[in-house]
């Protein structure tokens, strides 16, 4: 059941600290600064040359996030919408690792992307929540995100658990491909270890309700961010449109001047995500939308005050490692979407036209 919550979505948002503890349990060895995934013995990926990530929807946003994590570690990686990949697969060979990211492990587009590389020599890895799902049978290897069952159509705790798992996997791949332990790993594993508590702090202290109350009458919303803030912006907008039925659009803050700025008026709240990297550039974009009188909601670290004078609201996230900050920013956006949809009395757990898993292409 819903355990006293009005909706599964809210229950699953609040389950995130527990889900994340399960995700990282036994997988991050802070003593020697190494990430360990029990399913994948050390060295399993030492001959990988490039990585394709295939996924849809929220899982695609996690895949985009991982593309950045891997690039930061000097690993060639690209995220693809699995529904596009299968119909026009890019070249793969025995140096390619194809990672399929899917909460359910039953998404038809993602299964067909994996089938499209079979016989090319590419290795396949499932990153999923559901034990024994079709995807785990189609891929050579599987890593579970261990988020626990997700019932709400809007994916919430699965995104957080996917990204946390992809952080560990990126570290593992980097150890295999480059050897040794990167100097920054210790800080990162420490930030992962406190991530469940950081998420709990957001759940306890969020001011998302005042944001939802202030703006739920708007008809259009924009979400901008850079780097890992870009997939988080896309995810914030996807969640918002799924459950509020209002128009919401996410894009890279870098794209703003190249078109979307034409739509920005005093009627379009803009959510700006700050993740601790390239924040000055994103702040510049905030000043541009501000000059068009758009309301600004910043999502920013406790210690980042440069934005305070330019934002109507600041949703705070604990200071943490850059790679982890996007998970925290996304939790704030989950709360805004949920609370805005609740103000509008939408059927949050079963949005019109949508199914929990999309088993046809
Ligand atoms: O089960 P999967 O992760 O493969 O599902 C992919 C998408 O269908 C899914 O994330 C969808 O976009 C959600 N409704 C998003 O909240």
Short mmCIF file of C-alpha atoms and ligand atoms in Angstrom, two decimals:
data_model
loop_
_atom_site.label_atom_id
_atom_site.label_comp_id
_atom_site.label_asym_id
_atom_site.label_seq_id
_atom_site.Cartn_x
_atom_site.Cartn_y
_atom_site.Cartn_z
CA UNK A 1 0.00 0.00 0.00
CA UNK A 2 0.83 3.68 0.08
CA UNK A 3 2.00 3.54 3.69
CA UNK A 4 0.07 6.63 4.78
CA UNK A 5 1.13 8.77 1.80
CA UNK A 6 -1.52 10.22 -0.56
CA UNK A 7 0.29 8.87 -3.60
CA UNK A 8 2.87 6.24 -4.50
CA UNK A 9 4.92 8.99 -6.09
CA UNK A 10 5.26 10.85 -2.77
CA UNK A 11 6.00 7.60 -0.93
CA UNK A 12 8.71 6.79 -3.45
CA UNK A 13 10.21 10.29 -3.22
CA UNK A 14 10.42 9.82 0.55
CA UNK A 15 11.87 6.32 0.19
CA UNK A 16 14.95 7.71 -1.55
CA UNK A 17 17.27 7.76 1.48
CA UNK A 18 16.51 4.08 2.12
CA UNK A 19 16.70 3.19 -1.57
CA UNK A 20 20.08 4.92 -1.92
CA UNK A 21 21.45 3.12 1.14
CA UNK A 22 20.53 -0.16 -0.55
CA UNK A 23 22.06 0.99 -3.83
CA UNK A 24 25.47 1.81 -2.38
CA UNK A 25 25.65 -0.82 0.37
CA UNK A 26 28.87 -2.84 0.05
CA UNK A 27 29.78 -1.16 -3.22
CA UNK A 28 32.04 1.65 -2.18
CA UNK A 29 35.18 0.82 -0.29
CA UNK A 30 36.15 4.11 1.34
CA UNK A 31 39.18 2.48 2.98
CA UNK A 32 41.03 1.96 -0.28
CA UNK A 33 39.01 4.46 -2.31
CA UNK A 34 37.64 1.89 -4.75
CA UNK A 35 34.19 1.31 -6.16
CA UNK A 36 33.17 -2.35 -6.20
CA UNK A 37 30.25 -3.89 -8.02
CA UNK A 38 29.85 -7.47 -6.90
CA UNK A 39 28.38 -8.47 -10.26
CA UNK A 40 31.50 -7.36 -12.17
CA UNK A 41 34.87 -8.78 -11.14
CA UNK A 42 37.78 -6.27 -11.20
CA UNK A 43 39.35 -6.05 -14.66
CA UNK A 44 36.17 -7.22 -16.41
CA UNK A 45 36.20 -4.13 -18.64
CA UNK A 46 39.91 -3.48 -19.14
CA UNK A 47 39.63 -3.80 -22.94
CA UNK A 48 36.62 -1.49 -23.38
CA UNK A 49 37.37 1.37 -25.80
CA UNK A 50 34.06 3.15 -26.03
CA UNK A 51 30.66 3.09 -24.39
CA UNK A 52 27.14 3.52 -25.73
CA UNK A 53 24.32 4.09 -23.25
CA UNK A 54 20.81 3.32 -24.51
CA UNK A 55 17.61 4.24 -22.67
CA UNK A 56 14.29 6.13 -22.83
CA UNK A 57 12.59 8.80 -20.72
CA UNK A 58 13.94 9.24 -17.23
CA UNK A 59 16.44 6.43 -17.79
CA UNK A 60 17.75 8.34 -20.81
CA UNK A 61 18.39 11.34 -18.57
CA UNK A 62 20.38 9.08 -16.22
CA UNK A 63 22.29 7.85 -19.31
CA UNK A 64 23.08 11.44 -20.36
CA UNK A 65 24.29 12.14 -16.84
CA UNK A 66 26.59 9.08 -17.09
CA UNK A 67 27.93 10.25 -20.45
CA UNK A 68 29.30 13.33 -18.67
CA UNK A 69 30.69 11.28 -15.76
CA UNK A 70 32.51 8.99 -18.18
CA UNK A 71 33.84 11.84 -20.34
CA UNK A 72 35.23 13.44 -17.16
CA UNK A 73 37.15 10.20 -16.63
CA UNK A 74 38.58 10.26 -20.14
CA UNK A 75 36.26 7.52 -21.43
CA UNK A 76 34.55 7.93 -24.79
CA UNK A 77 30.85 7.56 -24.13
CA UNK A 78 27.61 8.56 -25.78
CA UNK A 79 23.99 8.38 -24.64
CA UNK A 80 21.35 7.44 -27.22
CA UNK A 81 17.57 7.26 -27.15
CA UNK A 82 17.15 3.52 -27.53
CA UNK A 83 14.14 4.08 -29.80
CA UNK A 84 16.45 5.82 -32.29
CA UNK A 85 19.48 3.58 -31.77
CA UNK A 86 17.77 0.36 -32.81
CA UNK A 87 16.62 1.77 -36.17
CA UNK A 88 19.99 3.27 -37.08
CA UNK A 89 22.71 1.74 -34.91
CA UNK A 90 26.13 3.45 -34.94
CA UNK A 91 29.15 1.18 -35.56
CA UNK A 92 30.07 -1.18 -32.72
CA UNK A 93 32.76 -3.85 -32.33
CA UNK A 94 34.40 -5.90 -29.59
CA UNK A 95 35.80 -2.72 -28.01
CA UNK A 96 32.29 -1.32 -27.49
CA UNK A 97 30.32 -1.75 -24.29
CA UNK A 98 26.59 -1.06 -24.68
CA UNK A 99 24.89 -0.23 -21.38
CA UNK A 100 21.09 -0.44 -21.37
CA UNK A 101 19.54 1.65 -18.60
CA UNK A 102 15.96 0.69 -17.75
CA UNK A 103 14.06 0.70 -14.46
CA UNK A 104 11.64 -2.00 -15.57
CA UNK A 105 13.95 -3.97 -17.85
CA UNK A 106 10.92 -4.38 -20.14
CA UNK A 107 11.00 -1.24 -22.33
CA UNK A 108 10.59 -2.46 -25.92
CA UNK A 109 12.74 0.30 -27.47
CA UNK A 110 15.62 -0.56 -25.16
CA UNK A 111 15.33 -4.30 -25.70
CA UNK A 112 15.41 -3.77 -29.44
CA UNK A 113 18.48 -1.50 -29.15
CA UNK A 114 20.30 -4.34 -27.36
CA UNK A 115 19.15 -6.87 -29.96
CA UNK A 116 20.48 -4.62 -32.73
CA UNK A 117 24.09 -5.02 -31.55
CA UNK A 118 23.99 -8.76 -31.00
CA UNK A 119 26.48 -10.43 -33.33
CA UNK A 120 28.64 -7.28 -33.76
CA UNK A 121 31.08 -8.26 -31.00
CA UNK A 122 29.83 -5.49 -28.68
CA UNK A 123 29.44 -6.39 -25.02
CA UNK A 124 26.12 -5.68 -23.33
CA UNK A 125 25.33 -4.68 -19.77
CA UNK A 126 21.88 -4.20 -18.21
CA UNK A 127 21.46 -1.57 -15.50
CA UNK A 128 18.00 -2.22 -14.09
CA UNK A 129 15.81 -2.38 -11.01
CA UNK A 130 13.84 -5.52 -11.75
CA UNK A 131 15.42 -8.88 -10.96
CA UNK A 132 15.03 -11.38 -13.77
CA UNK A 133 13.52 -8.83 -16.19
CA UNK A 134 13.75 -9.48 -19.95
CA UNK A 135 16.69 -7.06 -20.27
CA UNK A 136 18.77 -9.10 -17.80
CA UNK A 137 18.25 -12.17 -19.98
CA UNK A 138 19.20 -10.34 -23.20
CA UNK A 139 22.41 -8.75 -21.83
CA UNK A 140 25.65 -10.57 -20.92
CA UNK A 141 26.02 -8.77 -17.60
CA UNK A 142 23.63 -7.07 -15.18
CA UNK A 143 24.04 -4.50 -12.42
CA UNK A 144 21.02 -3.92 -10.21
CA UNK A 145 20.17 -0.44 -8.95
CA UNK A 146 18.41 -1.94 -5.88
CA UNK A 147 15.84 0.88 -5.51
CA UNK A 148 12.99 -1.43 -4.47
CA UNK A 149 9.63 -1.62 -6.30
CA UNK A 150 8.50 1.60 -8.05
CA UNK A 151 4.74 1.79 -8.64
CA UNK A 152 4.14 5.46 -9.60
CA UNK A 153 4.23 6.03 -13.36
CA UNK A 154 6.53 9.01 -12.75
CA UNK A 155 10.00 7.59 -12.12
CA UNK A 156 11.57 9.11 -9.00
CA UNK A 157 13.67 6.92 -6.73
CA UNK A 158 14.78 4.87 -9.74
CA UNK A 159 16.51 7.95 -11.24
CA UNK A 160 18.43 8.62 -8.03
CA UNK A 161 19.44 4.96 -7.73
CA UNK A 162 20.38 4.76 -11.43
CA UNK A 163 22.66 7.79 -11.17
CA UNK A 164 24.25 6.56 -7.93
CA UNK A 165 24.90 3.18 -9.58
CA UNK A 166 26.27 4.88 -12.71
CA UNK A 167 28.67 6.91 -10.54
CA UNK A 168 30.00 3.65 -9.06
CA UNK A 169 30.11 2.04 -12.50
CA UNK A 170 31.99 5.03 -13.96
CA UNK A 171 34.58 4.66 -11.22
CA UNK A 172 34.82 0.91 -11.86
CA UNK A 173 35.22 1.44 -15.60
CA UNK A 174 37.87 4.06 -14.99
CA UNK A 175 39.78 1.70 -12.67
CA UNK A 176 39.60 -1.09 -15.28
CA UNK A 177 40.43 1.03 -18.33
CA UNK A 178 43.10 3.34 -16.87
CA UNK A 179 44.29 1.24 -13.92
CA UNK A 180 44.90 2.64 -10.44
CA UNK A 181 42.54 4.80 -8.42
CA UNK A 182 41.92 8.38 -9.53
CA UNK A 183 42.95 10.93 -6.90
CA UNK A 184 39.47 12.41 -6.60
CA UNK A 185 37.75 9.10 -5.82
CA UNK A 186 38.03 9.40 -2.03
CA UNK A 187 35.99 12.64 -1.95
CA UNK A 188 33.44 11.20 -4.30
CA UNK A 189 32.90 8.03 -2.27
CA UNK A 190 32.54 10.16 0.87
CA UNK A 191 29.88 12.25 -0.84
CA UNK A 192 28.09 9.09 -1.96
CA UNK A 193 28.19 7.72 1.58
CA UNK A 194 26.41 10.83 2.94
CA UNK A 195 24.04 11.10 -0.04
CA UNK A 196 21.15 9.31 1.75
CA UNK A 197 21.43 11.82 4.65
CA UNK A 198 21.71 14.74 2.24
CA UNK A 199 18.52 13.62 0.48
CA UNK A 200 16.80 13.26 3.86
CA UNK A 201 17.77 16.84 4.71
CA UNK A 202 16.15 18.07 1.49
CA UNK A 203 12.98 16.11 2.26
CA UNK A 204 12.89 17.62 5.77
CA UNK A 205 13.73 21.21 4.83
CA UNK A 206 12.58 21.80 1.25
CA UNK A 207 10.70 25.01 0.48
CA UNK A 208 9.30 23.49 -2.75
CA UNK A 209 5.75 23.99 -1.46
CA UNK A 210 6.01 27.78 -1.65
CA UNK A 211 7.34 27.47 -5.21
CA UNK A 212 4.49 25.17 -6.24
CA UNK A 213 1.95 27.54 -4.66
CA UNK A 214 3.44 30.61 -6.29
CA UNK A 215 3.52 29.29 -9.85
CA UNK A 216 1.08 26.43 -10.37
CA UNK A 217 -1.19 28.72 -12.40
CA UNK A 218 1.44 29.35 -15.06
CA UNK A 219 0.97 27.62 -18.39
CA UNK A 220 4.57 27.14 -19.37
CA UNK A 221 7.81 26.44 -17.50
CA UNK A 222 11.45 26.26 -18.51
CA UNK A 223 14.24 24.27 -16.90
CA UNK A 224 17.88 25.08 -17.67
CA UNK A 225 21.21 23.65 -16.57
CA UNK A 226 24.68 22.85 -17.87
CA UNK A 227 26.86 19.76 -17.71
CA UNK A 228 25.09 17.25 -15.42
CA UNK A 229 22.57 20.04 -14.81
CA UNK A 230 21.41 19.58 -18.41
CA UNK A 231 19.94 16.07 -17.96
CA UNK A 232 18.55 17.22 -14.61
CA UNK A 233 16.80 20.10 -16.41
CA UNK A 234 15.34 17.64 -18.94
CA UNK A 235 14.23 15.35 -16.11
CA UNK A 236 12.67 18.24 -14.17
CA UNK A 237 10.63 19.20 -17.24
CA UNK A 238 9.61 15.61 -18.05
CA UNK A 239 8.32 15.04 -14.52
CA UNK A 240 6.49 18.36 -14.59
CA UNK A 241 4.71 17.68 -17.87
CA UNK A 242 3.83 14.07 -16.97
CA UNK A 243 1.94 14.91 -13.82
CA UNK A 244 0.83 18.57 -14.06
CA UNK A 245 -0.12 18.45 -17.78
CA UNK A 246 1.36 21.93 -18.12
CA UNK A 247 3.88 22.72 -20.81
CA UNK A 248 7.40 22.34 -19.48
CA UNK A 249 10.58 22.35 -21.47
CA UNK A 250 14.12 21.56 -20.43
CA UNK A 251 17.27 22.43 -22.30
CA UNK A 252 20.91 23.22 -21.84
CA UNK A 253 21.40 26.72 -20.47
CA UNK A 254 23.88 27.09 -23.33
CA UNK A 255 21.00 26.83 -25.81
CA UNK A 256 18.92 29.62 -24.29
CA UNK A 257 20.15 32.42 -26.56
CA UNK A 258 19.81 30.24 -29.64
CA UNK A 259 16.01 30.29 -29.68
CA UNK A 260 14.12 29.50 -26.47
CA UNK A 261 14.77 32.99 -25.07
CA UNK A 262 12.13 34.25 -27.53
CA UNK A 263 9.47 32.52 -25.40
CA UNK A 264 10.61 33.88 -22.05
CA UNK A 265 8.23 36.45 -20.53
CA UNK A 266 6.97 37.39 -17.07
CA UNK A 267 4.53 34.45 -17.48
CA UNK A 268 7.18 31.73 -17.77
CA UNK A 269 8.90 30.63 -14.57
CA UNK A 270 12.46 29.49 -15.24
CA UNK A 271 14.09 26.84 -13.05
CA UNK A 272 17.89 27.17 -13.13
CA UNK A 273 20.05 24.32 -11.86
CA UNK A 274 23.47 25.03 -10.37
CA UNK A 275 25.71 22.01 -9.79
CA UNK A 276 29.01 23.60 -8.83
CA UNK A 277 30.58 23.68 -12.30
CA UNK A 278 30.13 26.42 -14.91
CA UNK A 279 27.82 28.15 -12.45
CA UNK A 280 29.00 31.59 -13.56
CA UNK A 281 27.83 30.92 -17.10
CA UNK A 282 24.44 29.70 -15.89
CA UNK A 283 24.17 32.76 -13.66
CA UNK A 284 24.65 34.87 -16.77
CA UNK A 285 21.67 33.08 -18.38
CA UNK A 286 19.63 33.74 -15.25
CA UNK A 287 20.37 37.46 -15.60
CA UNK A 288 19.15 37.29 -19.21
CA UNK A 289 15.79 35.73 -18.31
CA UNK A 290 15.52 38.07 -15.35
CA UNK A 291 15.88 41.02 -17.72
CA UNK A 292 12.71 39.68 -19.47
CA UNK A 293 10.93 39.70 -16.07
CA UNK A 294 10.63 35.92 -15.88
CA UNK A 295 10.30 34.54 -12.36
CA UNK A 296 13.48 32.61 -11.47
CA UNK A 297 13.68 29.55 -9.23
CA UNK A 298 17.29 28.55 -8.62
CA UNK A 299 18.35 25.14 -7.35
CA UNK A 300 21.74 25.73 -5.77
CA UNK A 301 24.17 24.55 -3.12
CA UNK A 302 23.93 25.88 0.42
CA UNK A 303 27.22 27.69 -0.12
CA UNK A 304 26.38 29.30 -3.49
CA UNK A 305 25.04 32.79 -2.81
CA UNK A 306 25.94 34.57 -6.04
CA UNK A 307 22.48 33.73 -7.38
CA UNK A 308 20.53 35.07 -4.41
CA UNK A 309 20.01 38.57 -5.82
CA UNK A 310 18.71 37.25 -9.14
CA UNK A 311 16.28 34.54 -8.01
CA UNK A 312 12.76 34.81 -6.60
CA UNK A 313 13.25 31.47 -4.84
CA UNK A 314 16.31 29.38 -4.09
CA UNK A 315 15.81 25.67 -3.44
CA UNK A 316 18.89 24.66 -1.46
CA UNK A 317 20.91 21.47 -1.75
CA UNK A 318 23.68 20.41 0.65
CA UNK A 319 27.23 21.15 -0.52
CA UNK A 320 28.64 17.95 -2.01
CA UNK A 321 30.82 16.51 -4.79
CA UNK A 322 29.86 17.85 -8.21
CA UNK A 323 29.09 14.35 -9.57
CA UNK A 324 26.48 13.79 -6.84
CA UNK A 325 24.92 17.27 -6.83
CA UNK A 326 22.56 16.52 -9.74
CA UNK A 327 20.82 13.79 -7.75
CA UNK A 328 20.12 16.31 -4.98
CA UNK A 329 18.95 19.03 -7.37
CA UNK A 330 16.58 16.54 -8.96
CA UNK A 331 14.99 15.67 -5.60
CA UNK A 332 14.02 19.35 -5.19
CA UNK A 333 12.47 19.32 -8.68
CA UNK A 334 10.58 16.08 -7.93
CA UNK A 335 9.01 17.83 -4.94
CA UNK A 336 8.04 20.90 -6.99
CA UNK A 337 6.37 18.73 -9.65
CA UNK A 338 4.55 16.62 -7.12
CA UNK A 339 3.31 19.60 -5.09
CA UNK A 340 2.27 21.57 -8.20
CA UNK A 341 0.32 18.55 -9.54
CA UNK A 342 -1.28 18.11 -6.13
CA UNK A 343 -2.36 21.81 -6.09
CA UNK A 344 -3.97 21.12 -9.48
CA UNK A 345 -5.63 17.89 -8.19
CA UNK A 346 -4.13 15.78 -10.97
CA UNK A 347 -4.25 11.95 -10.82
CA UNK A 348 -0.58 11.80 -9.92
CA UNK A 349 0.07 8.06 -9.87
CA UNK A 350 -1.71 7.34 -13.14
CA UNK A 351 -1.28 10.28 -15.53
CA UNK A 352 -3.50 10.21 -18.60
CA UNK A 353 -2.17 8.37 -21.66
CA UNK A 354 0.87 6.92 -19.86
CA UNK A 355 1.83 3.42 -18.71
CA UNK A 356 4.50 2.45 -16.21
CA UNK A 357 6.38 0.39 -18.73
CA UNK A 358 6.17 0.88 -22.47
CA UNK A 359 6.32 -2.61 -23.95
CA UNK A 360 5.61 -1.69 -27.59
CA UNK A 361 7.91 0.26 -29.91
O1 LIG B 1 11.47 1.17 -17.35
P1 LIG B 1 12.30 2.17 -18.12
O2 LIG B 1 13.27 2.86 -17.24
O3 LIG B 1 12.98 1.57 -19.31
O4 LIG B 1 11.26 3.24 -18.64
C1 LIG B 1 11.67 4.27 -19.50
C2 LIG B 1 10.61 5.34 -19.62
O5 LIG B 1 9.45 4.83 -20.19
C3 LIG B 1 10.27 5.97 -18.26
O6 LIG B 1 11.41 6.50 -17.63
C4 LIG B 1 9.23 7.10 -18.40
O7 LIG B 1 9.77 8.16 -19.14
C5 LIG B 1 8.73 7.55 -17.03
N1 LIG B 1 7.29 7.64 -17.02
C6 LIG B 1 9.31 8.86 -16.59
O8 LIG B 1 8.77 9.31 -15.38
#
